[in-house]
Amino acid sequence: MNFKDKVVVLTGGAKGIGKCIKEMFEKQGAHVCTIDVLENYYFIGNVGNKEDLIAFTNKVISDYGQVDYIINNAKPLFKGIDECSYEEFNEALQVGITGPFMLTKLLKDHLNQNACIINISSTRDRMSQPQSESYSAAKGGISSLTHALAVSLAGKARVNSISPGWIDTKDKEYHGSDVNQHLVKRVGKVEDIAHLVLFLCSEEAGFITGENICVDGGMTKLMIYHNDYGWKLEGEES
């Protein structure tokens, strides 16, 4: 995988998975243009704001002229039906779906040959906890947007999405049921996602498009019951 002098557009690159993706590309010699509401070296802005996206993409085009990869990673608001307002729900969709759509629209005529777009979804596109509607809806939407864009941009860019499961971003140690509900017996790391992003952008993945790849250590494949497969429901007797 050779990314020397490739131009990467990355949303939400200031911390967590996004920061790891940024650092991996930079180690390979790529130029990474980040937009984030948090402090970062390139552009501070809100992916859910049209004016910010226009200013950001204008800067990218002015600085580099062309783009090789777009990584949509910015995190939508996480709120449930009891507390999430109409405005907050729309905000989540703007960051999670409308922003990636608009960013792609603004840059599609500046994509280099063999361009690739990666959308970071979530296993919440297929499973939920209570009070998670805004985030789950946004992640479900980006998964569907992925295959739609793959068809519309055929011949111009490959488009894929990744659905991470439980990914630790704080280097914590996990034991017991936390690890036992994963088939690989550990919680995910940011590197697990970043490595796949770089692979999907590489020529080695040139026959993959329109796909959603679940990266969750097998967590969504395991049916778990109390005291089964090493998992115990908190507060229950053995």
PDB file of C-alpha atoms in Angstrom:
ATOM      1  CA  MET A   1       0.000   0.000   0.000  1.00  0.00           C
ATOM      2  CA  ASN A   2       1.647   3.181  -1.232  1.00  0.00           C
ATOM      3  CA  PHE A   3      -0.037   6.432  -0.211  1.00  0.00           C
ATOM      4  CA  LYS A   4       2.861   8.837  -0.741  1.00  0.00           C
ATOM      5  CA  ASP A   5       1.526  12.290  -1.746  1.00  0.00           C
ATOM      6  CA  LYS A   6      -2.074  11.031  -1.857  1.00  0.00           C
ATOM      7  CA  VAL A   7      -4.642  13.579  -0.656  1.00  0.00           C
ATOM      8  CA  VAL A   8      -6.999  12.378   2.069  1.00  0.00           C
ATOM      9  CA  VAL A   9     -10.090  14.300   3.194  1.00  0.00           C
ATOM     10  CA  LEU A  10     -11.044  13.181   6.702  1.00  0.00           C
ATOM     11  CA  THR A  11     -13.944  14.297   8.883  1.00  0.00           C
ATOM     12  CA  GLY A  12     -13.695  13.926  12.655  1.00  0.00           C
ATOM     13  CA  GLY A  13      -9.937  13.418  12.674  1.00  0.00           C
ATOM     14  CA  ALA A  14      -9.017  15.080  15.959  1.00  0.00           C
ATOM     15  CA  LYS A  15      -9.362  12.061  18.257  1.00  0.00           C
ATOM     16  CA  GLY A  16     -10.267   8.374  18.482  1.00  0.00           C
ATOM     17  CA  ILE A  17     -10.622   6.360  15.287  1.00  0.00           C
ATOM     18  CA  GLY A  18     -10.236   9.444  13.118  1.00  0.00           C
ATOM     19  CA  LYS A  19      -6.941  10.444  14.718  1.00  0.00           C
ATOM     20  CA  CYS A  20      -5.583   6.930  14.202  1.00  0.00           C
ATOM     21  CA  ILE A  21      -6.639   6.982  10.531  1.00  0.00           C
ATOM     22  CA  LYS A  22      -4.945  10.360  10.114  1.00  0.00           C
ATOM     23  CA  GLU A  23      -1.700   9.175  11.681  1.00  0.00           C
ATOM     24  CA  MET A  24      -1.580   5.952   9.640  1.00  0.00           C
ATOM     25  CA  PHE A  25      -2.034   7.818   6.365  1.00  0.00           C
ATOM     26  CA  GLU A  26       0.577  10.396   7.327  1.00  0.00           C
ATOM     27  CA  LYS A  27       3.086   7.666   8.162  1.00  0.00           C
ATOM     28  CA  GLN A  28       2.577   6.447   4.585  1.00  0.00           C
ATOM     29  CA  GLY A  29       3.372   9.921   3.226  1.00  0.00           C
ATOM     30  CA  ALA A  30      -0.183  11.092   2.504  1.00  0.00           C
ATOM     31  CA  HIS A  31      -1.486  14.639   2.942  1.00  0.00           C
ATOM     32  CA  VAL A  32      -4.469  14.548   5.325  1.00  0.00           C
ATOM     33  CA  CYS A  33      -7.002  17.399   5.307  1.00  0.00           C
ATOM     34  CA  THR A  34      -9.059  17.199   8.489  1.00  0.00           C
ATOM     35  CA  ILE A  35     -12.278  18.958   9.442  1.00  0.00           C
ATOM     36  CA  ASP A  36     -13.366  18.721  13.064  1.00  0.00           C
ATOM     37  CA  VAL A  37     -15.168  20.880  15.622  1.00  0.00           C
ATOM     38  CA  LEU A  38     -12.195  20.174  17.908  1.00  0.00           C
ATOM     39  CA  GLU A  39      -8.810  21.814  17.608  1.00  0.00           C
ATOM     40  CA  ASN A  40      -6.799  20.477  14.682  1.00  0.00           C
ATOM     41  CA  TYR A  41      -4.056  21.720  12.381  1.00  0.00           C
ATOM     42  CA  TYR A  42      -6.092  22.014   9.157  1.00  0.00           C
ATOM     43  CA  PHE A  43      -9.712  23.221   9.488  1.00  0.00           C
ATOM     44  CA  ILE A  44     -12.014  23.738  12.462  1.00  0.00           C
ATOM     45  CA  GLY A  45     -15.627  23.377  11.374  1.00  0.00           C
ATOM     46  CA  ASN A  46     -18.899  21.483  11.678  1.00  0.00           C
ATOM     47  CA  VAL A  47     -19.558  18.743   9.109  1.00  0.00           C
ATOM     48  CA  GLY A  48     -23.277  19.354   9.580  1.00  0.00           C
ATOM     49  CA  ASN A  49     -22.971  22.994   8.493  1.00  0.00           C
ATOM     50  CA  LYS A  50     -23.168  23.677   4.756  1.00  0.00           C
ATOM     51  CA  GLU A  51     -21.107  26.864   4.877  1.00  0.00           C
ATOM     52  CA  ASP A  52     -18.323  25.136   6.827  1.00  0.00           C
ATOM     53  CA  LEU A  53     -18.233  22.304   4.285  1.00  0.00           C
ATOM     54  CA  ILE A  54     -18.020  24.733   1.372  1.00  0.00           C
ATOM     55  CA  ALA A  55     -15.188  26.674   3.029  1.00  0.00           C
ATOM     56  CA  PHE A  56     -13.379  23.442   3.890  1.00  0.00           C
ATOM     57  CA  THR A  57     -13.616  21.964   0.407  1.00  0.00           C
ATOM     58  CA  ASN A  58     -12.558  25.273  -1.156  1.00  0.00           C
ATOM     59  CA  LYS A  59      -9.432  25.178   0.993  1.00  0.00           C
ATOM     60  CA  VAL A  60      -8.692  21.567   0.044  1.00  0.00           C
ATOM     61  CA  ILE A  61      -9.083  22.312  -3.665  1.00  0.00           C
ATOM     62  CA  SER A  62      -6.994  25.475  -3.360  1.00  0.00           C
ATOM     63  CA  ASP A  63      -4.228  23.627  -1.499  1.00  0.00           C
ATOM     64  CA  TYR A  64      -4.120  20.415  -3.535  1.00  0.00           C
ATOM     65  CA  GLY A  65      -6.391  20.658  -6.577  1.00  0.00           C
ATOM     66  CA  GLN A  66      -7.393  16.988  -6.477  1.00  0.00           C
ATOM     67  CA  VAL A  67      -8.514  14.437  -3.867  1.00  0.00           C
ATOM     68  CA  ASP A  68      -7.766  10.719  -3.675  1.00  0.00           C
ATOM     69  CA  TYR A  69      -9.755   9.553  -0.646  1.00  0.00           C
ATOM     70  CA  ILE A  70     -12.698  10.824   1.387  1.00  0.00           C
ATOM     71  CA  ILE A  71     -13.172   9.327   4.863  1.00  0.00           C
ATOM     72  CA  ASN A  72     -16.480  10.274   6.519  1.00  0.00           C
ATOM     73  CA  ASN A  73     -15.912   9.663  10.212  1.00  0.00           C
ATOM     74  CA  ALA A  74     -17.498  12.581  12.118  1.00  0.00           C
ATOM     75  CA  LYS A  75     -19.618  11.385  15.050  1.00  0.00           C
ATOM     76  CA  PRO A  76     -23.353  12.216  15.154  1.00  0.00           C
ATOM     77  CA  LEU A  77     -25.167  13.220  18.339  1.00  0.00           C
ATOM     78  CA  PHE A  78     -26.157  10.275  20.552  1.00  0.00           C
ATOM     79  CA  LYS A  79     -29.606  10.837  22.101  1.00  0.00           C
ATOM     80  CA  GLY A  80     -32.758   8.776  22.543  1.00  0.00           C
ATOM     81  CA  ILE A  81     -36.453   9.302  21.970  1.00  0.00           C
ATOM     82  CA  ASP A  82     -37.154  10.492  25.541  1.00  0.00           C
ATOM     83  CA  GLU A  83     -34.727  13.419  25.445  1.00  0.00           C
ATOM     84  CA  CYS A  84     -33.798  14.058  21.817  1.00  0.00           C
ATOM     85  CA  SER A  85     -35.528  17.129  20.363  1.00  0.00           C
ATOM     86  CA  TYR A  86     -36.602  17.608  16.755  1.00  0.00           C
ATOM     87  CA  GLU A  87     -33.666  19.964  16.222  1.00  0.00           C
ATOM     88  CA  GLU A  88     -31.172  17.589  17.828  1.00  0.00           C
ATOM     89  CA  PHE A  89     -32.369  14.646  15.749  1.00  0.00           C
ATOM     90  CA  ASN A  90     -31.927  16.703  12.581  1.00  0.00           C
ATOM     91  CA  GLU A  91     -28.484  17.748  13.794  1.00  0.00           C
ATOM     92  CA  ALA A  92     -27.472  14.082  14.101  1.00  0.00           C
ATOM     93  CA  LEU A  93     -28.669  13.377  10.569  1.00  0.00           C
ATOM     94  CA  GLN A  94     -26.865  16.448   9.233  1.00  0.00           C
ATOM     95  CA  VAL A  95     -23.551  15.306  10.694  1.00  0.00           C
ATOM     96  CA  GLY A  96     -24.057  11.609   9.991  1.00  0.00           C
ATOM     97  CA  ILE A  97     -25.719  11.594   6.564  1.00  0.00           C
ATOM     98  CA  THR A  98     -26.228  15.018   4.955  1.00  0.00           C
ATOM     99  CA  GLY A  99     -22.662  16.118   5.652  1.00  0.00           C
ATOM    100  CA  PRO A 100     -21.028  13.071   4.021  1.00  0.00           C
ATOM    101  CA  PHE A 101     -23.411  13.400   1.060  1.00  0.00           C
ATOM    102  CA  MET A 102     -22.640  17.090   0.609  1.00  0.00           C
ATOM    103  CA  LEU A 103     -18.895  16.620   1.072  1.00  0.00           C
ATOM    104  CA  THR A 104     -18.898  13.971  -1.638  1.00  0.00           C
ATOM    105  CA  LYS A 105     -21.024  16.166  -3.907  1.00  0.00           C
ATOM    106  CA  LEU A 106     -18.657  19.109  -3.494  1.00  0.00           C
ATOM    107  CA  LEU A 107     -15.558  17.014  -4.226  1.00  0.00           C
ATOM    108  CA  LYS A 108     -16.769  14.471  -6.803  1.00  0.00           C
ATOM    109  CA  ASP A 109     -15.473  16.491  -9.762  1.00  0.00           C
ATOM    110  CA  HIS A 110     -12.046  16.766  -8.126  1.00  0.00           C
ATOM    111  CA  LEU A 111     -11.497  13.059  -7.498  1.00  0.00           C
ATOM    112  CA  ASN A 112      -8.347  11.488  -8.876  1.00  0.00           C
ATOM    113  CA  GLN A 113      -8.288   8.193 -10.747  1.00  0.00           C
ATOM    114  CA  ASN A 114      -8.763   5.211  -8.403  1.00  0.00           C
ATOM    115  CA  ALA A 115     -10.442   7.415  -5.821  1.00  0.00           C
ATOM    116  CA  CYS A 116     -12.108   5.828  -2.837  1.00  0.00           C
ATOM    117  CA  ILE A 117     -14.719   6.927  -0.295  1.00  0.00           C
ATOM    118  CA  ILE A 118     -15.023   5.242   3.100  1.00  0.00           C
ATOM    119  CA  ASN A 119     -18.002   5.900   5.366  1.00  0.00           C
ATOM    120  CA  ILE A 120     -17.659   4.970   9.031  1.00  0.00           C
ATOM    121  CA  SER A 121     -20.978   3.495  10.112  1.00  0.00           C
ATOM    122  CA  SER A 122     -21.531   1.349  13.233  1.00  0.00           C
ATOM    123  CA  THR A 123     -22.957  -2.004  14.260  1.00  0.00           C
ATOM    124  CA  ARG A 124     -25.815   0.165  15.505  1.00  0.00           C
ATOM    125  CA  ASP A 125     -26.945   0.133  11.887  1.00  0.00           C
ATOM    126  CA  ARG A 126     -28.291  -3.359  12.706  1.00  0.00           C
ATOM    127  CA  MET A 127     -28.716  -3.486  16.503  1.00  0.00           C
ATOM    128  CA  SER A 128     -29.614  -1.001  19.238  1.00  0.00           C
ATOM    129  CA  GLN A 129     -29.705  -0.088  22.895  1.00  0.00           C
ATOM    130  CA  PRO A 130     -32.546   1.889  24.442  1.00  0.00           C
ATOM    131  CA  GLN A 131     -32.366   5.660  23.930  1.00  0.00           C
ATOM    132  CA  SER A 132     -30.015   5.592  20.950  1.00  0.00           C
ATOM    133  CA  GLU A 133     -32.324   6.740  18.134  1.00  0.00           C
ATOM    134  CA  SER A 134     -30.419   9.756  16.776  1.00  0.00           C
ATOM    135  CA  TYR A 135     -27.104   7.935  16.475  1.00  0.00           C
ATOM    136  CA  SER A 136     -28.575   4.657  15.203  1.00  0.00           C
ATOM    137  CA  ALA A 137     -30.647   6.430  12.545  1.00  0.00           C
ATOM    138  CA  ALA A 138     -27.614   8.340  11.302  1.00  0.00           C
ATOM    139  CA  LYS A 139     -25.467   5.206  11.155  1.00  0.00           C
ATOM    140  CA  GLY A 140     -28.180   3.227   9.379  1.00  0.00           C
ATOM    141  CA  GLY A 141     -28.488   6.052   6.873  1.00  0.00           C
ATOM    142  CA  ILE A 142     -24.778   6.195   6.082  1.00  0.00           C
ATOM    143  CA  SER A 143     -24.756   2.456   5.379  1.00  0.00           C
ATOM    144  CA  SER A 144     -27.523   2.893   2.796  1.00  0.00           C
ATOM    145  CA  LEU A 145     -25.929   6.038   1.375  1.00  0.00           C
ATOM    146  CA  THR A 146     -22.822   3.959   0.762  1.00  0.00           C
ATOM    147  CA  HIS A 147     -24.327   1.575  -1.774  1.00  0.00           C
ATOM    148  CA  ALA A 148     -26.275   4.391  -3.436  1.00  0.00           C
ATOM    149  CA  LEU A 149     -23.094   6.425  -3.937  1.00  0.00           C
ATOM    150  CA  ALA A 150     -21.217   3.340  -5.129  1.00  0.00           C
ATOM    151  CA  VAL A 151     -23.714   3.006  -7.980  1.00  0.00           C
ATOM    152  CA  SER A 152     -23.842   6.722  -8.831  1.00  0.00           C
ATOM    153  CA  LEU A 153     -20.052   7.124  -8.769  1.00  0.00           C
ATOM    154  CA  ALA A 154     -19.249   3.897 -10.639  1.00  0.00           C
ATOM    155  CA  GLY A 155     -16.131   4.437 -12.716  1.00  0.00           C
ATOM    156  CA  LYS A 156     -15.218   7.535 -10.703  1.00  0.00           C
ATOM    157  CA  ALA A 157     -14.762   6.176  -7.171  1.00  0.00           C
ATOM    158  CA  ARG A 158     -15.231   3.040  -5.127  1.00  0.00           C
ATOM    159  CA  VAL A 159     -17.458   3.567  -2.079  1.00  0.00           C
ATOM    160  CA  ASN A 160     -17.538   1.305   0.973  1.00  0.00           C
ATOM    161  CA  SER A 161     -18.536   1.566   4.615  1.00  0.00           C
ATOM    162  CA  ILE A 162     -17.201   0.050   7.821  1.00  0.00           C
ATOM    163  CA  SER A 163     -19.384  -0.790  10.813  1.00  0.00           C
ATOM    164  CA  PRO A 164     -17.203  -0.876  13.935  1.00  0.00           C
ATOM    165  CA  GLY A 165     -18.470  -2.632  17.018  1.00  0.00           C
ATOM    166  CA  TRP A 166     -17.133  -1.867  20.490  1.00  0.00           C
ATOM    167  CA  ILE A 167     -13.927   0.103  19.902  1.00  0.00           C
ATOM    168  CA  ASP A 168     -11.884   1.309  22.857  1.00  0.00           C
ATOM    169  CA  THR A 169     -10.420   4.789  22.313  1.00  0.00           C
ATOM    170  CA  LYS A 170      -8.866   5.259  25.772  1.00  0.00           C
ATOM    171  CA  ASP A 171      -6.497   2.294  26.150  1.00  0.00           C
ATOM    172  CA  LYS A 172      -8.528   0.717  28.947  1.00  0.00           C
ATOM    173  CA  GLU A 173      -8.138  -2.861  30.143  1.00  0.00           C
ATOM    174  CA  TYR A 174     -11.245  -5.053  29.865  1.00  0.00           C
ATOM    175  CA  HIS A 175     -12.015  -8.364  31.553  1.00  0.00           C
ATOM    176  CA  GLY A 176     -14.837 -10.835  32.145  1.00  0.00           C
ATOM    177  CA  SER A 177     -18.093 -10.367  30.263  1.00  0.00           C
ATOM    178  CA  ASP A 178     -16.740  -7.350  28.382  1.00  0.00           C
ATOM    179  CA  VAL A 179     -14.296  -9.560  26.511  1.00  0.00           C
ATOM    180  CA  ASN A 180     -16.294 -12.799  26.615  1.00  0.00           C
ATOM    181  CA  GLN A 181     -19.100 -11.371  24.472  1.00  0.00           C
ATOM    182  CA  HIS A 182     -16.514 -11.015  21.668  1.00  0.00           C
ATOM    183  CA  LEU A 183     -15.522 -14.154  19.773  1.00  0.00           C
ATOM    184  CA  VAL A 184     -11.929 -12.888  19.594  1.00  0.00           C
ATOM    185  CA  LYS A 185     -11.930 -12.386  23.407  1.00  0.00           C
ATOM    186  CA  ARG A 186     -11.036  -8.706  23.383  1.00  0.00           C
ATOM    187  CA  VAL A 187     -12.545  -5.287  22.808  1.00  0.00           C
ATOM    188  CA  GLY A 188     -11.651  -3.592  19.528  1.00  0.00           C
ATOM    189  CA  LYS A 189      -8.844  -1.074  19.039  1.00  0.00           C
ATOM    190  CA  VAL A 190      -8.793   2.030  16.851  1.00  0.00           C
ATOM    191  CA  GLU A 191      -6.066   0.378  14.795  1.00  0.00           C
ATOM    192  CA  ASP A 192      -8.490  -2.410  13.836  1.00  0.00           C
ATOM    193  CA  ILE A 193     -10.578   0.149  11.952  1.00  0.00           C
ATOM    194  CA  ALA A 194      -7.737   2.282  10.611  1.00  0.00           C
ATOM    195  CA  HIS A 195      -5.956  -0.727   9.068  1.00  0.00           C
ATOM    196  CA  LEU A 196      -9.126  -1.645   7.186  1.00  0.00           C
ATOM    197  CA  VAL A 197      -9.612   1.929   5.973  1.00  0.00           C
ATOM    198  CA  LEU A 198      -6.154   1.939   4.430  1.00  0.00           C
ATOM    199  CA  PHE A 199      -6.681  -1.487   2.876  1.00  0.00           C
ATOM    200  CA  LEU A 200      -9.997  -0.449   1.294  1.00  0.00           C
ATOM    201  CA  CYS A 201      -8.319   2.637  -0.162  1.00  0.00           C
ATOM    202  CA  SER A 202      -5.493   0.580  -1.651  1.00  0.00           C
ATOM    203  CA  GLU A 203      -5.283  -1.031  -5.069  1.00  0.00           C
ATOM    204  CA  GLU A 204      -5.436  -4.431  -3.350  1.00  0.00           C
ATOM    205  CA  ALA A 205      -9.123  -3.698  -2.658  1.00  0.00           C
ATOM    206  CA  GLY A 206      -9.830  -2.567  -6.206  1.00  0.00           C
ATOM    207  CA  PHE A 207     -12.659  -5.084  -6.718  1.00  0.00           C
ATOM    208  CA  ILE A 208     -14.562  -4.069  -3.563  1.00  0.00           C
ATOM    209  CA  THR A 209     -17.270  -1.424  -3.768  1.00  0.00           C
ATOM    210  CA  GLY A 210     -20.747  -0.841  -2.371  1.00  0.00           C
ATOM    211  CA  GLU A 211     -19.983  -3.025   0.639  1.00  0.00           C
ATOM    212  CA  ASN A 212     -20.489  -2.609   4.358  1.00  0.00           C
ATOM    213  CA  ILE A 213     -17.900  -4.484   6.408  1.00  0.00           C
ATOM    214  CA  CYS A 214     -18.685  -5.259  10.045  1.00  0.00           C
ATOM    215  CA  VAL A 215     -15.614  -5.146  12.322  1.00  0.00           C
ATOM    216  CA  ASP A 216     -16.783  -6.179  15.778  1.00  0.00           C
ATOM    217  CA  GLY A 217     -14.789  -9.212  16.896  1.00  0.00           C
ATOM    218  CA  GLY A 218     -17.818 -11.389  16.168  1.00  0.00           C
ATOM    219  CA  MET A 219     -19.975  -9.661  18.797  1.00  0.00           C
ATOM    220  CA  THR A 220     -23.064  -9.444  16.576  1.00  0.00           C
ATOM    221  CA  LYS A 221     -22.791 -13.147  15.686  1.00  0.00           C
ATOM    222  CA  LEU A 222     -22.884 -14.527  19.221  1.00  0.00           C
ATOM    223  CA  MET A 223     -26.218 -15.226  20.919  1.00  0.00           C
ATOM    224  CA  ILE A 224     -25.583 -14.610  24.614  1.00  0.00           C
ATOM    225  CA  TYR A 225     -27.591 -15.696  27.618  1.00  0.00           C
ATOM    226  CA  HIS A 226     -26.793 -15.394  31.310  1.00  0.00           C
ATOM    227  CA  ASN A 227     -24.016 -17.803  32.326  1.00  0.00           C
ATOM    228  CA  ASP A 228     -23.494 -18.908  28.739  1.00  0.00           C
ATOM    229  CA  TYR A 229     -20.217 -18.676  26.818  1.00  0.00           C
ATOM    230  CA  GLY A 230     -18.522 -16.901  29.719  1.00  0.00           C
ATOM    231  CA  TRP A 231     -20.997 -14.017  29.782  1.00  0.00           C
ATOM    232  CA  LYS A 232     -22.910 -13.143  32.928  1.00  0.00           C
ATOM    233  CA  LEU A 233     -25.706 -10.623  33.364  1.00  0.00           C
ATOM    234  CA  GLU A 234     -24.682  -8.139  36.020  1.00  0.00           C
ATOM    235  CA  GLY A 235     -26.486  -8.645  39.317  1.00  0.00           C
ATOM    236  CA  GLU A 236     -27.615 -12.187  38.526  1.00  0.00           C
ATOM    237  CA  GLU A 237     -26.605 -15.297  40.454  1.00  0.00           C
ATOM    238  CA  SER A 238     -24.386 -17.859  38.740  1.00  0.00           C
TER     239      SER A 238
END
